[in-house]
Each structure stands twice: as structure tokens, then as C-alpha cells.
Amino acid sequence: MTLHPDLLSLLCNPFTGEPLKQDGDSLTGTASGARFPIRAGIPVILPPRQPLRTRFYRRFYDLAAALYDPVVRAGGQIGVNHEERLRREVIAALEISPGARVLETAIGSALNAPHLPPNIQHFGLDLSWGMLGRARRNLAAWGRAAHLVQADGAFIPLHTAAFDLVLHLGGLQFYADPFRGVSEMARVLKPGGRAILLDEAAAARRLLRRMPAHRDYAPDLPTAAASMTRLVPFTITEFESRLLPGGLFYMLSFTKPENL
Ligand SMILES: C[S@@+](CC[C@H](N)C(=O)[O-])C[C@H]1O[C@@H](n2cnc3c(N)ncnc32)[C@H](O)[C@@H]1O
């Protein structure tokens, strides 16, 4: 299956930065000759060796994929979470322009897709093949389109300065290296582009505690929202982090400077 040119033109080897070209059912690095498979039309561009945490959550979400949507839906029905409303309100507030190129890192089963405007270029990556399978099924059922890639969000296989918006909901806590994950989001943004990141507030504190440099040298983690600003690369000067009403989620947003 030939990859869509909009996707192929943006794909790169995240370990070398080189562009990739399609050779039948695989992608080849134009300089190194490194090969990555294309599985059922989805590029699989994963690091050759993955940390234990990454392997664990990849397997976990492969197993949990079938249950993910029903569990999220049930949580909404019994009032444990209000994710549906949160998705709708946060995405509506972004006022995404027609034609914008939007990347979702850790897209999961694509539950944000129905809230995004239909006239955008939507790209999504996820670590779990099972979740991407659900995403594909959901997108088809909703009549939506997105270019999907199986990848680790800490090694985004997409070119630098390619996206107007990077959206992330609920995956960062599972990353082996959340610092790298956030700096990769910044890298793929166009100058002036925005990143919006939402995750559980309780997870934000745990996330920094397991990063040795923070545990040992900066143990004062005042609040979840403040903690998250420590993940923002120092080249980013415009950012905001706050707890959302209800206190369950924080939202970190930043804009890539025009001169980067
Ligand atoms: C709680 S789900 C959130 C999914 C989706 N963003 C949503 O809003 O429903 C967490 C997702 O993060 C993905 N994930 C975990 N670690 C990841 C990583 N290192 N890179 C990319 N995705 C990852 C999982 O596979 C899973 O789909």
C-alpha cells in the first residue's frame, strides 16, 4: 500500500533525522539504509531497543485496547471523569484554523477526533498497535481521517517545524523519558506553533519524582501544574501551566518562538 504523500513527505528516521522513502512494505533511511516496516498501511518506527517502562506500557495498552473506550465511557456515565466535556471544551477553545496541521502524540483510540474541526490535516502517533487499531476503527466509523504512525512519543519520526499544533492528552505519565517527549513536541512545532498537553494532576507529581535529577536536585515540587513547567525546554519562553477546574487534570501549553 502506498503511503499518502502528506505523510510520506513528513516522515523521518527519529534516530538520525534523515528522510525516509518507501520501498514496498517498508521505509528506508535515505542515508543510513535503516529499514522500518509498514504494517497494514501504518508505518512502525520504534526504537530498536526500548526501556522496560516503554515495553510494559506498549504491552499494557495492546491488552487494554479493547476495553479502553467502554471504560472511558462508563467513567463519564457514573461521573468519575468528565473527559468528554474536557475534550470538547479544551479543543473548542483552541480555535484551530482550517487547513492547520495537527499532531496528536499518544492518540490512543482517537477519542479527540470528533471534537477536532474536519478541515484540518490530522496526524496521530501511538506506542500501542492495539490502540492504533481502535483509532483506525473509530475514525472510519466517524467518517474522519488521520495519518497514523506507531512510534514512541519521545522519538517522533516526523520532520522538525512541521506542525501548527501538537495536542497530547493523558499519555505523558507513561513515557520512559517525559523530558524528551516534551522537547520532541517542541521540535516538530512550526515557529509560532502551539503545544497543548493535558494529563492527570496526580500523575504529574509521580512523573517528576521518578526523574533522578528532580528527585535529587530539585525535590521541592510545589504543585502539579508548577511541576510540569520543568519539562518545558529552556528555549521556550511563552508557556502556561494550570490545574483545570475539578483538580483532576493539569494543562500545560506553550508556543514555539518565531525565531527558533
Ligand atoms: C490514557 S491513554 C490516552 C489516549 C488518548 N490520548 C485519549 O485522549 O484518549 C494513554 C495512551 O498513551 C500511549 N502511550 C504510552 N506511552 C507512550 C509513548 N512512549 N509514546 C506514545 N504513546 C504512548 C498509550 O499507548 C495510550 O494509547
PDB file of C-alpha atoms and ligand atoms in Angstrom:
ATOM      1  CA  MET A   1       0.000   0.000   0.000  1.00  0.00           C
ATOM      2  CA  THR A   2       1.444   3.377  -0.984  1.00  0.00           C
ATOM      3  CA  LEU A   3       1.587   5.817   1.904  1.00  0.00           C
ATOM      4  CA  HIS A   4      -0.263   9.097   1.490  1.00  0.00           C
ATOM      5  CA  PRO A   5       2.206  11.728   0.165  1.00  0.00           C
ATOM      6  CA  ASP A   6       1.260  14.128   3.012  1.00  0.00           C
ATOM      7  CA  LEU A   7       2.517  11.520   5.486  1.00  0.00           C
ATOM      8  CA  LEU A   8       5.485  10.229   3.495  1.00  0.00           C
ATOM      9  CA  SER A   9       6.860  13.726   2.946  1.00  0.00           C
ATOM     10  CA  LEU A  10       6.941  14.340   6.713  1.00  0.00           C
ATOM     11  CA  LEU A  11       8.341  11.017   7.896  1.00  0.00           C
ATOM     12  CA  CYS A  12      11.942  10.836   9.073  1.00  0.00           C
ATOM     13  CA  ASN A  13      14.190   8.474  10.958  1.00  0.00           C
ATOM     14  CA  PRO A  14      13.954   9.855  14.525  1.00  0.00           C
ATOM     15  CA  PHE A  15      17.372   8.426  15.387  1.00  0.00           C
ATOM     16  CA  THR A  16      19.280  10.121  12.535  1.00  0.00           C
ATOM     17  CA  GLY A  17      16.887  12.816  11.259  1.00  0.00           C
ATOM     18  CA  GLU A  18      17.219  11.534   7.666  1.00  0.00           C
ATOM     19  CA  PRO A  19      14.152  11.431   5.377  1.00  0.00           C
ATOM     20  CA  LEU A  20      12.562   8.059   4.648  1.00  0.00           C
ATOM     21  CA  LYS A  21      11.495   6.686   1.301  1.00  0.00           C
ATOM     22  CA  GLN A  22       9.011   3.904   0.732  1.00  0.00           C
ATOM     23  CA  ASP A  23      10.207   0.571  -0.679  1.00  0.00           C
ATOM     24  CA  GLY A  24       7.126  -1.638  -0.920  1.00  0.00           C
ATOM     25  CA  ASP A  25       6.145  -2.631   2.603  1.00  0.00           C
ATOM     26  CA  SER A  26       8.959  -0.813   4.324  1.00  0.00           C
ATOM     27  CA  LEU A  27      10.572   2.577   4.737  1.00  0.00           C
ATOM     28  CA  THR A  28      14.283   3.107   4.159  1.00  0.00           C
ATOM     29  CA  GLY A  29      16.523   5.827   5.565  1.00  0.00           C
ATOM     30  CA  THR A  30      17.885   7.761   2.592  1.00  0.00           C
ATOM     31  CA  ALA A  31      21.400   7.981   4.107  1.00  0.00           C
ATOM     32  CA  SER A  32      21.782   5.058   6.529  1.00  0.00           C
ATOM     33  CA  GLY A  33      19.631   2.472   4.735  1.00  0.00           C
ATOM     34  CA  ALA A  34      17.875   1.741   8.081  1.00  0.00           C
ATOM     35  CA  ARG A  35      14.572  -0.040   7.453  1.00  0.00           C
ATOM     36  CA  PHE A  36      11.221   0.294   9.204  1.00  0.00           C
ATOM     37  CA  PRO A  37       8.164  -1.821   8.394  1.00  0.00           C
ATOM     38  CA  ILE A  38       4.797  -0.582   7.178  1.00  0.00           C
ATOM     39  CA  ARG A  39       2.139  -2.750   8.792  1.00  0.00           C
ATOM     40  CA  ALA A  40      -1.368  -2.703   7.313  1.00  0.00           C
ATOM     41  CA  GLY A  41      -0.643   0.771   5.915  1.00  0.00           C
ATOM     42  CA  ILE A  42       0.748   2.166   9.206  1.00  0.00           C
ATOM     43  CA  PRO A  43       4.487   2.957   9.483  1.00  0.00           C
ATOM     44  CA  VAL A  44       6.093   1.302  12.517  1.00  0.00           C
ATOM     45  CA  ILE A  45       9.044   3.474  13.557  1.00  0.00           C
ATOM     46  CA  LEU A  46      10.076   2.323  17.005  1.00  0.00           C
ATOM     47  CA  PRO A  47      13.499   2.414  18.681  1.00  0.00           C
ATOM     48  CA  PRO A  48      15.333  -0.885  18.196  1.00  0.00           C
ATOM     49  CA  ARG A  49      15.735  -1.251  21.980  1.00  0.00           C
ATOM     50  CA  GLN A  50      13.069   0.110  24.291  1.00  0.00           C
ATOM     51  CA  PRO A  51      13.271   0.805  28.048  1.00  0.00           C
ATOM     52  CA  LEU A  52      11.388  -1.596  30.303  1.00  0.00           C
ATOM     53  CA  ARG A  53       8.731   1.042  31.062  1.00  0.00           C
ATOM     54  CA  THR A  54       8.064   1.581  27.356  1.00  0.00           C
ATOM     55  CA  ARG A  55       7.810  -2.158  26.684  1.00  0.00           C
ATOM     56  CA  PHE A  56       5.494  -2.561  29.668  1.00  0.00           C
ATOM     57  CA  TYR A  57       3.040   0.167  28.597  1.00  0.00           C
ATOM     58  CA  ARG A  58       3.145  -0.884  24.990  1.00  0.00           C
ATOM     59  CA  ARG A  59       2.022  -4.371  26.045  1.00  0.00           C
ATOM     60  CA  PHE A  60      -0.394  -2.980  28.632  1.00  0.00           C
ATOM     61  CA  TYR A  61      -2.214  -0.807  26.080  1.00  0.00           C
ATOM     62  CA  ASP A  62      -2.193  -3.582  23.484  1.00  0.00           C
ATOM     63  CA  LEU A  63      -4.079  -5.704  26.031  1.00  0.00           C
ATOM     64  CA  ALA A  64      -6.285  -2.860  27.290  1.00  0.00           C
ATOM     65  CA  ALA A  65      -7.191  -1.502  23.833  1.00  0.00           C
ATOM     66  CA  ALA A  66     -10.490  -3.388  23.535  1.00  0.00           C
ATOM     67  CA  LEU A  67     -11.635  -2.083  26.926  1.00  0.00           C
ATOM     68  CA  TYR A  68     -10.379   1.484  26.660  1.00  0.00           C
ATOM     69  CA  ASP A  69     -13.381   3.190  25.051  1.00  0.00           C
ATOM     70  CA  PRO A  70     -16.021   1.371  27.152  1.00  0.00           C
ATOM     71  CA  VAL A  71     -14.109   2.194  30.348  1.00  0.00           C
ATOM     72  CA  VAL A  72     -13.765   5.886  29.440  1.00  0.00           C
ATOM     73  CA  ARG A  73     -17.460   5.991  28.505  1.00  0.00           C
ATOM     74  CA  ALA A  74     -18.539   4.236  31.717  1.00  0.00           C
ATOM     75  CA  GLY A  75     -16.381   6.646  33.772  1.00  0.00           C
ATOM     76  CA  GLY A  76     -18.252   9.538  32.161  1.00  0.00           C
ATOM     77  CA  GLN A  77     -21.652   7.969  32.805  1.00  0.00           C
ATOM     78  CA  ILE A  78     -21.071   7.399  36.501  1.00  0.00           C
ATOM     79  CA  GLY A  79     -19.435  10.820  36.865  1.00  0.00           C
ATOM     80  CA  VAL A  80     -15.939   9.554  37.766  1.00  0.00           C
ATOM     81  CA  ASN A  81     -14.462  11.607  34.955  1.00  0.00           C
ATOM     82  CA  HIS A  82     -15.704  14.275  32.584  1.00  0.00           C
ATOM     83  CA  GLU A  83     -13.260  13.570  29.799  1.00  0.00           C
ATOM     84  CA  GLU A  84     -15.800  14.005  27.036  1.00  0.00           C
ATOM     85  CA  ARG A  85     -16.643  17.538  28.190  1.00  0.00           C
ATOM     86  CA  LEU A  86     -12.976  18.293  28.833  1.00  0.00           C
ATOM     87  CA  ARG A  87     -12.005  17.224  25.306  1.00  0.00           C
ATOM     88  CA  ARG A  88     -14.829  19.261  23.776  1.00  0.00           C
ATOM     89  CA  GLU A  89     -14.124  22.439  25.761  1.00  0.00           C
ATOM     90  CA  VAL A  90     -10.333  22.364  25.509  1.00  0.00           C
ATOM     91  CA  ILE A  91     -10.345  21.696  21.764  1.00  0.00           C
ATOM     92  CA  ALA A  92     -13.059  24.293  21.054  1.00  0.00           C
ATOM     93  CA  ALA A  93     -11.017  26.911  22.932  1.00  0.00           C
ATOM     94  CA  LEU A  94      -8.033  26.273  20.629  1.00  0.00           C
ATOM     95  CA  GLU A  95      -9.878  27.823  17.645  1.00  0.00           C
ATOM     96  CA  ILE A  96      -7.956  25.630  15.195  1.00  0.00           C
ATOM     97  CA  SER A  97      -7.723  27.267  11.762  1.00  0.00           C
ATOM     98  CA  PRO A  98      -8.923  25.436   8.646  1.00  0.00           C
ATOM     99  CA  GLY A  99      -6.044  23.583   6.982  1.00  0.00           C
ATOM    100  CA  ALA A 100      -3.947  23.503  10.185  1.00  0.00           C
ATOM    101  CA  ARG A 101      -1.546  20.595  10.504  1.00  0.00           C
ATOM    102  CA  VAL A 102      -2.259  18.962  13.876  1.00  0.00           C
ATOM    103  CA  LEU A 103      -0.249  16.163  15.503  1.00  0.00           C
ATOM    104  CA  GLU A 104      -1.623  14.131  18.389  1.00  0.00           C
ATOM    105  CA  THR A 105       1.073  12.336  20.329  1.00  0.00           C
ATOM    106  CA  ALA A 106      -0.315   9.248  22.145  1.00  0.00           C
ATOM    107  CA  ILE A 107      -3.512   9.492  20.083  1.00  0.00           C
ATOM    108  CA  GLY A 108      -4.852   6.288  21.651  1.00  0.00           C
ATOM    109  CA  SER A 109      -8.193   5.299  20.138  1.00  0.00           C
ATOM    110  CA  ALA A 110      -8.599   8.800  18.604  1.00  0.00           C
ATOM    111  CA  LEU A 111     -11.298   9.945  21.054  1.00  0.00           C
ATOM    112  CA  ASN A 112     -10.342  13.572  20.376  1.00  0.00           C
ATOM    113  CA  ALA A 113     -11.063  13.253  16.660  1.00  0.00           C
ATOM    114  CA  PRO A 114     -14.813  14.018  16.796  1.00  0.00           C
ATOM    115  CA  HIS A 115     -14.044  17.307  18.570  1.00  0.00           C
ATOM    116  CA  LEU A 116     -11.446  18.486  16.052  1.00  0.00           C
ATOM    117  CA  PRO A 117     -12.610  20.522  13.048  1.00  0.00           C
ATOM    118  CA  PRO A 118     -12.962  18.288   9.974  1.00  0.00           C
ATOM    119  CA  ASN A 119     -10.970  20.533   7.626  1.00  0.00           C
ATOM    120  CA  ILE A 120      -7.522  20.037   9.195  1.00  0.00           C
ATOM    121  CA  GLN A 121      -4.602  17.717   8.416  1.00  0.00           C
ATOM    122  CA  HIS A 122      -4.708  15.325  11.354  1.00  0.00           C
ATOM    123  CA  PHE A 123      -1.717  13.125  12.275  1.00  0.00           C
ATOM    124  CA  GLY A 124      -1.530  10.751  15.231  1.00  0.00           C
ATOM    125  CA  LEU A 125       1.134   8.570  16.763  1.00  0.00           C
ATOM    126  CA  ASP A 126       0.896   5.988  19.488  1.00  0.00           C
ATOM    127  CA  LEU A 127       3.156   3.366  21.030  1.00  0.00           C
ATOM    128  CA  SER A 128       0.487   0.670  21.030  1.00  0.00           C
ATOM    129  CA  TRP A 129      -0.562  -1.218  17.927  1.00  0.00           C
ATOM    130  CA  GLY A 130      -3.768  -2.260  19.694  1.00  0.00           C
ATOM    131  CA  MET A 131      -4.747   1.366  20.373  1.00  0.00           C
ATOM    132  CA  LEU A 132      -3.941   2.360  16.785  1.00  0.00           C
ATOM    133  CA  GLY A 133      -6.230  -0.436  15.589  1.00  0.00           C
ATOM    134  CA  ARG A 134      -9.028   1.052  17.706  1.00  0.00           C
ATOM    135  CA  ALA A 135      -8.186   4.517  16.362  1.00  0.00           C
ATOM    136  CA  ARG A 136      -8.478   3.296  12.817  1.00  0.00           C
ATOM    137  CA  ARG A 137     -11.837   1.642  13.501  1.00  0.00           C
ATOM    138  CA  ASN A 138     -13.206   4.718  15.330  1.00  0.00           C
ATOM    139  CA  LEU A 139     -12.032   7.127  12.640  1.00  0.00           C
ATOM    140  CA  ALA A 140     -13.704   5.037   9.925  1.00  0.00           C
ATOM    141  CA  ALA A 141     -16.944   4.824  11.957  1.00  0.00           C
ATOM    142  CA  TRP A 142     -16.950   8.607  12.484  1.00  0.00           C
ATOM    143  CA  GLY A 143     -16.054   9.364   8.867  1.00  0.00           C
ATOM    144  CA  ARG A 144     -12.820  11.069   9.960  1.00  0.00           C
ATOM    145  CA  ALA A 145      -9.329  10.741   8.518  1.00  0.00           C
ATOM    146  CA  ALA A 146      -5.955  10.829  10.275  1.00  0.00           C
ATOM    147  CA  HIS A 147      -2.471   9.736   9.271  1.00  0.00           C
ATOM    148  CA  LEU A 148      -1.396   7.174  11.890  1.00  0.00           C
ATOM    149  CA  VAL A 149       2.119   6.091  12.882  1.00  0.00           C
ATOM    150  CA  GLN A 150       3.265   3.605  15.514  1.00  0.00           C
ATOM    151  CA  ALA A 151       6.060   5.363  17.382  1.00  0.00           C
ATOM    152  CA  ASP A 152       7.366   6.351  20.791  1.00  0.00           C
ATOM    153  CA  GLY A 153       6.403   9.955  21.546  1.00  0.00           C
ATOM    154  CA  ALA A 154       9.929  10.525  22.851  1.00  0.00           C
ATOM    155  CA  PHE A 155      11.287   9.770  19.334  1.00  0.00           C
ATOM    156  CA  ILE A 156       8.822  11.412  16.942  1.00  0.00           C
ATOM    157  CA  PRO A 157       9.540  10.192  13.387  1.00  0.00           C
ATOM    158  CA  LEU A 158       8.354  13.434  11.791  1.00  0.00           C
ATOM    159  CA  HIS A 159      10.259  16.413  10.468  1.00  0.00           C
ATOM    160  CA  THR A 160      11.205  19.439  12.547  1.00  0.00           C
ATOM    161  CA  ALA A 161       8.959  22.544  12.340  1.00  0.00           C
ATOM    162  CA  ALA A 162       6.131  20.759  10.513  1.00  0.00           C
ATOM    163  CA  PHE A 163       3.049  21.262  12.745  1.00  0.00           C
ATOM    164  CA  ASP A 164       0.836  24.183  13.703  1.00  0.00           C
ATOM    165  CA  LEU A 165      -0.455  22.402  16.800  1.00  0.00           C
ATOM    166  CA  VAL A 166       0.643  19.442  18.900  1.00  0.00           C
ATOM    167  CA  LEU A 167      -2.078  18.010  21.103  1.00  0.00           C
ATOM    168  CA  HIS A 168      -1.477  15.495  23.874  1.00  0.00           C
ATOM    169  CA  LEU A 169      -3.926  14.024  26.346  1.00  0.00           C
ATOM    170  CA  GLY A 170      -3.130  11.511  29.029  1.00  0.00           C
ATOM    171  CA  GLY A 171      -0.026   9.668  27.788  1.00  0.00           C
ATOM    172  CA  LEU A 172       2.979  11.548  29.154  1.00  0.00           C
ATOM    173  CA  GLN A 173       2.834   9.822  32.548  1.00  0.00           C
ATOM    174  CA  PHE A 174       3.665   6.523  30.779  1.00  0.00           C
ATOM    175  CA  TYR A 175       6.695   7.811  28.850  1.00  0.00           C
ATOM    176  CA  ALA A 176      10.067   6.459  29.962  1.00  0.00           C
ATOM    177  CA  ASP A 177      11.504   9.924  29.264  1.00  0.00           C
ATOM    178  CA  PRO A 178       8.847  12.660  29.559  1.00  0.00           C
ATOM    179  CA  PHE A 179      11.511  15.404  29.163  1.00  0.00           C
ATOM    180  CA  ARG A 180      12.396  14.049  25.766  1.00  0.00           C
ATOM    181  CA  GLY A 181       8.700  13.657  24.970  1.00  0.00           C
ATOM    182  CA  VAL A 182       8.005  17.356  25.585  1.00  0.00           C
ATOM    183  CA  SER A 183      11.109  18.548  23.738  1.00  0.00           C
ATOM    184  CA  GLU A 184      10.115  16.388  20.771  1.00  0.00           C
ATOM    185  CA  MET A 185       6.703  18.122  20.764  1.00  0.00           C
ATOM    186  CA  ALA A 186       8.528  21.467  20.677  1.00  0.00           C
ATOM    187  CA  ARG A 187      10.867  20.296  17.895  1.00  0.00           C
ATOM    188  CA  VAL A 188       8.083  19.306  15.488  1.00  0.00           C
ATOM    189  CA  LEU A 189       6.158  22.585  16.008  1.00  0.00           C
ATOM    190  CA  LYS A 190       6.473  25.328  13.414  1.00  0.00           C
ATOM    191  CA  PRO A 191       7.803  28.627  14.815  1.00  0.00           C
ATOM    192  CA  GLY A 192       4.751  30.269  16.386  1.00  0.00           C
ATOM    193  CA  GLY A 193       3.033  26.853  16.705  1.00  0.00           C
ATOM    194  CA  ARG A 194       1.378  25.746  19.951  1.00  0.00           C
ATOM    195  CA  ALA A 195       1.508  22.613  22.098  1.00  0.00           C
ATOM    196  CA  ILE A 196      -1.341  21.696  24.459  1.00  0.00           C
ATOM    197  CA  LEU A 197      -0.761  18.939  26.950  1.00  0.00           C
ATOM    198  CA  LEU A 198      -3.263  17.541  29.438  1.00  0.00           C
ATOM    199  CA  ASP A 199      -2.678  14.787  31.931  1.00  0.00           C
ATOM    200  CA  GLU A 200      -3.738  13.716  35.396  1.00  0.00           C
ATOM    201  CA  ALA A 201      -2.533  16.057  38.121  1.00  0.00           C
ATOM    202  CA  ALA A 202      -1.663  13.190  40.476  1.00  0.00           C
ATOM    203  CA  ALA A 203       0.467  11.618  37.759  1.00  0.00           C
ATOM    204  CA  ALA A 204       2.383  14.878  37.231  1.00  0.00           C
ATOM    205  CA  ARG A 205       3.911  14.683  40.703  1.00  0.00           C
ATOM    206  CA  ARG A 206       4.796  11.000  40.337  1.00  0.00           C
ATOM    207  CA  LEU A 207       6.294  11.660  36.933  1.00  0.00           C
ATOM    208  CA  LEU A 208       8.858  14.147  38.232  1.00  0.00           C
ATOM    209  CA  ARG A 209       9.627  12.112  41.327  1.00  0.00           C
ATOM    210  CA  ARG A 210      10.878   9.248  39.206  1.00  0.00           C
ATOM    211  CA  MET A 211      13.260  11.521  37.274  1.00  0.00           C
ATOM    212  CA  PRO A 212      16.531  11.299  39.258  1.00  0.00           C
ATOM    213  CA  ALA A 213      17.686  14.874  38.581  1.00  0.00           C
ATOM    214  CA  HIS A 214      14.464  16.287  40.007  1.00  0.00           C
ATOM    215  CA  ARG A 215      14.286  13.913  42.921  1.00  0.00           C
ATOM    216  CA  ASP A 216      17.864  14.625  43.948  1.00  0.00           C
ATOM    217  CA  TYR A 217      18.461  18.245  42.985  1.00  0.00           C
ATOM    218  CA  ALA A 218      15.034  19.876  42.930  1.00  0.00           C
ATOM    219  CA  PRO A 219      12.843  17.999  45.386  1.00  0.00           C
ATOM    220  CA  ASP A 220      10.548  20.981  46.034  1.00  0.00           C
ATOM    221  CA  LEU A 221       7.634  20.215  43.754  1.00  0.00           C
ATOM    222  CA  PRO A 222       5.128  22.879  44.738  1.00  0.00           C
ATOM    223  CA  THR A 223       2.085  21.874  42.691  1.00  0.00           C
ATOM    224  CA  ALA A 224       1.324  19.548  39.810  1.00  0.00           C
ATOM    225  CA  ALA A 225       0.939  22.468  37.418  1.00  0.00           C
ATOM    226  CA  ALA A 226       4.185  24.087  38.518  1.00  0.00           C
ATOM    227  CA  SER A 227       5.972  20.739  38.282  1.00  0.00           C
ATOM    228  CA  MET A 228       5.049  20.407  34.631  1.00  0.00           C
ATOM    229  CA  THR A 229       6.724  23.676  33.653  1.00  0.00           C
ATOM    230  CA  ARG A 230      10.031  21.964  34.455  1.00  0.00           C
ATOM    231  CA  LEU A 231       9.538  19.767  31.410  1.00  0.00           C
ATOM    232  CA  VAL A 232       9.421  22.757  29.043  1.00  0.00           C
ATOM    233  CA  PRO A 233      12.691  23.178  27.098  1.00  0.00           C
ATOM    234  CA  PHE A 234      14.584  26.335  28.138  1.00  0.00           C
ATOM    235  CA  THR A 235      14.321  27.759  24.605  1.00  0.00           C
ATOM    236  CA  ILE A 236      10.554  28.098  25.079  1.00  0.00           C
ATOM    237  CA  THR A 237       9.766  31.353  26.823  1.00  0.00           C
ATOM    238  CA  GLU A 238       5.991  31.540  26.434  1.00  0.00           C
ATOM    239  CA  PHE A 239       4.236  28.855  28.460  1.00  0.00           C
ATOM    240  CA  GLU A 240       1.439  28.363  30.955  1.00  0.00           C
ATOM    241  CA  SER A 241       0.576  25.504  33.263  1.00  0.00           C
ATOM    242  CA  ARG A 242      -2.568  25.325  35.373  1.00  0.00           C
ATOM    243  CA  LEU A 243      -4.849  22.957  37.161  1.00  0.00           C
ATOM    244  CA  LEU A 244      -8.196  22.591  35.411  1.00  0.00           C
ATOM    245  CA  PRO A 245     -11.473  23.050  37.320  1.00  0.00           C
ATOM    246  CA  GLY A 246     -12.193  19.924  39.350  1.00  0.00           C
ATOM    247  CA  GLY A 247      -8.481  19.470  40.073  1.00  0.00           C
ATOM    248  CA  LEU A 248      -8.081  16.119  38.282  1.00  0.00           C
ATOM    249  CA  PHE A 249      -6.177  17.376  35.235  1.00  0.00           C
ATOM    250  CA  TYR A 250      -3.466  19.926  34.584  1.00  0.00           C
ATOM    251  CA  MET A 251      -2.991  21.677  31.273  1.00  0.00           C
ATOM    252  CA  LEU A 252       0.420  22.767  30.039  1.00  0.00           C
ATOM    253  CA  SER A 253       0.554  24.914  26.921  1.00  0.00           C
ATOM    254  CA  PHE A 254       3.435  26.592  25.163  1.00  0.00           C
ATOM    255  CA  THR A 255       4.235  28.467  21.973  1.00  0.00           C
ATOM    256  CA  LYS A 256       7.406  27.925  19.985  1.00  0.00           C
ATOM    257  CA  PRO A 257       9.204  31.256  19.494  1.00  0.00           C
ATOM    258  CA  GLU A 258       9.173  32.672  15.963  1.00  0.00           C
ATOM    259  CA  ASN A 259      12.977  32.774  15.893  1.00  0.00           C
ATOM    260  CA  LEU A 260      13.587  29.101  16.743  1.00  0.00           C
TER     261      LEU A 260
HETATM  262  C1  LIG B   1      -4.691   7.121  28.728  1.00  0.00           C
HETATM  263  S1  LIG B   1      -4.381   6.739  27.038  1.00  0.00           S
HETATM  264  C2  LIG B   1      -4.804   8.299  26.275  1.00  0.00           C
HETATM  265  C3  LIG B   1      -5.165   8.114  24.833  1.00  0.00           C
HETATM  266  C4  LIG B   1      -5.727   9.339  24.115  1.00  0.00           C
HETATM  267  N1  LIG B   1      -4.779  10.423  24.079  1.00  0.00           N
HETATM  268  C5  LIG B   1      -7.031   9.811  24.694  1.00  0.00           C
HETATM  269  O1  LIG B   1      -7.158  11.024  24.889  1.00  0.00           O
HETATM  270  O2  LIG B   1      -7.927   9.002  24.919  1.00  0.00           O
HETATM  271  C6  LIG B   1      -2.598   6.741  27.009  1.00  0.00           C
HETATM  272  C7  LIG B   1      -2.018   6.456  25.638  1.00  0.00           C
HETATM  273  O3  LIG B   1      -0.623   6.741  25.684  1.00  0.00           O
HETATM  274  C8  LIG B   1       0.022   5.813  24.839  1.00  0.00           C
HETATM  275  N2  LIG B   1       1.460   5.814  25.180  1.00  0.00           N
HETATM  276  C9  LIG B   1       2.037   5.402  26.328  1.00  0.00           C
HETATM  277  N3  LIG B   1       3.374   5.599  26.265  1.00  0.00           N
HETATM  278  C10 LIG B   1       3.627   6.149  25.059  1.00  0.00           C
HETATM  279  C11 LIG B   1       4.815   6.571  24.404  1.00  0.00           C
HETATM  280  N4  LIG B   1       6.023   6.469  24.986  1.00  0.00           N
HETATM  281  N5  LIG B   1       4.712   7.088  23.168  1.00  0.00           N
HETATM  282  C12 LIG B   1       3.494   7.199  22.555  1.00  0.00           C
HETATM  283  N6  LIG B   1       2.341   6.809  23.126  1.00  0.00           N
HETATM  284  C13 LIG B   1       2.409   6.304  24.361  1.00  0.00           C
HETATM  285  C14 LIG B   1      -0.701   4.513  25.124  1.00  0.00           C
HETATM  286  O4  LIG B   1      -0.462   3.539  24.157  1.00  0.00           O
HETATM  287  C15 LIG B   1      -2.143   5.011  25.186  1.00  0.00           C
HETATM  288  O5  LIG B   1      -2.751   4.960  23.918  1.00  0.00           O
END
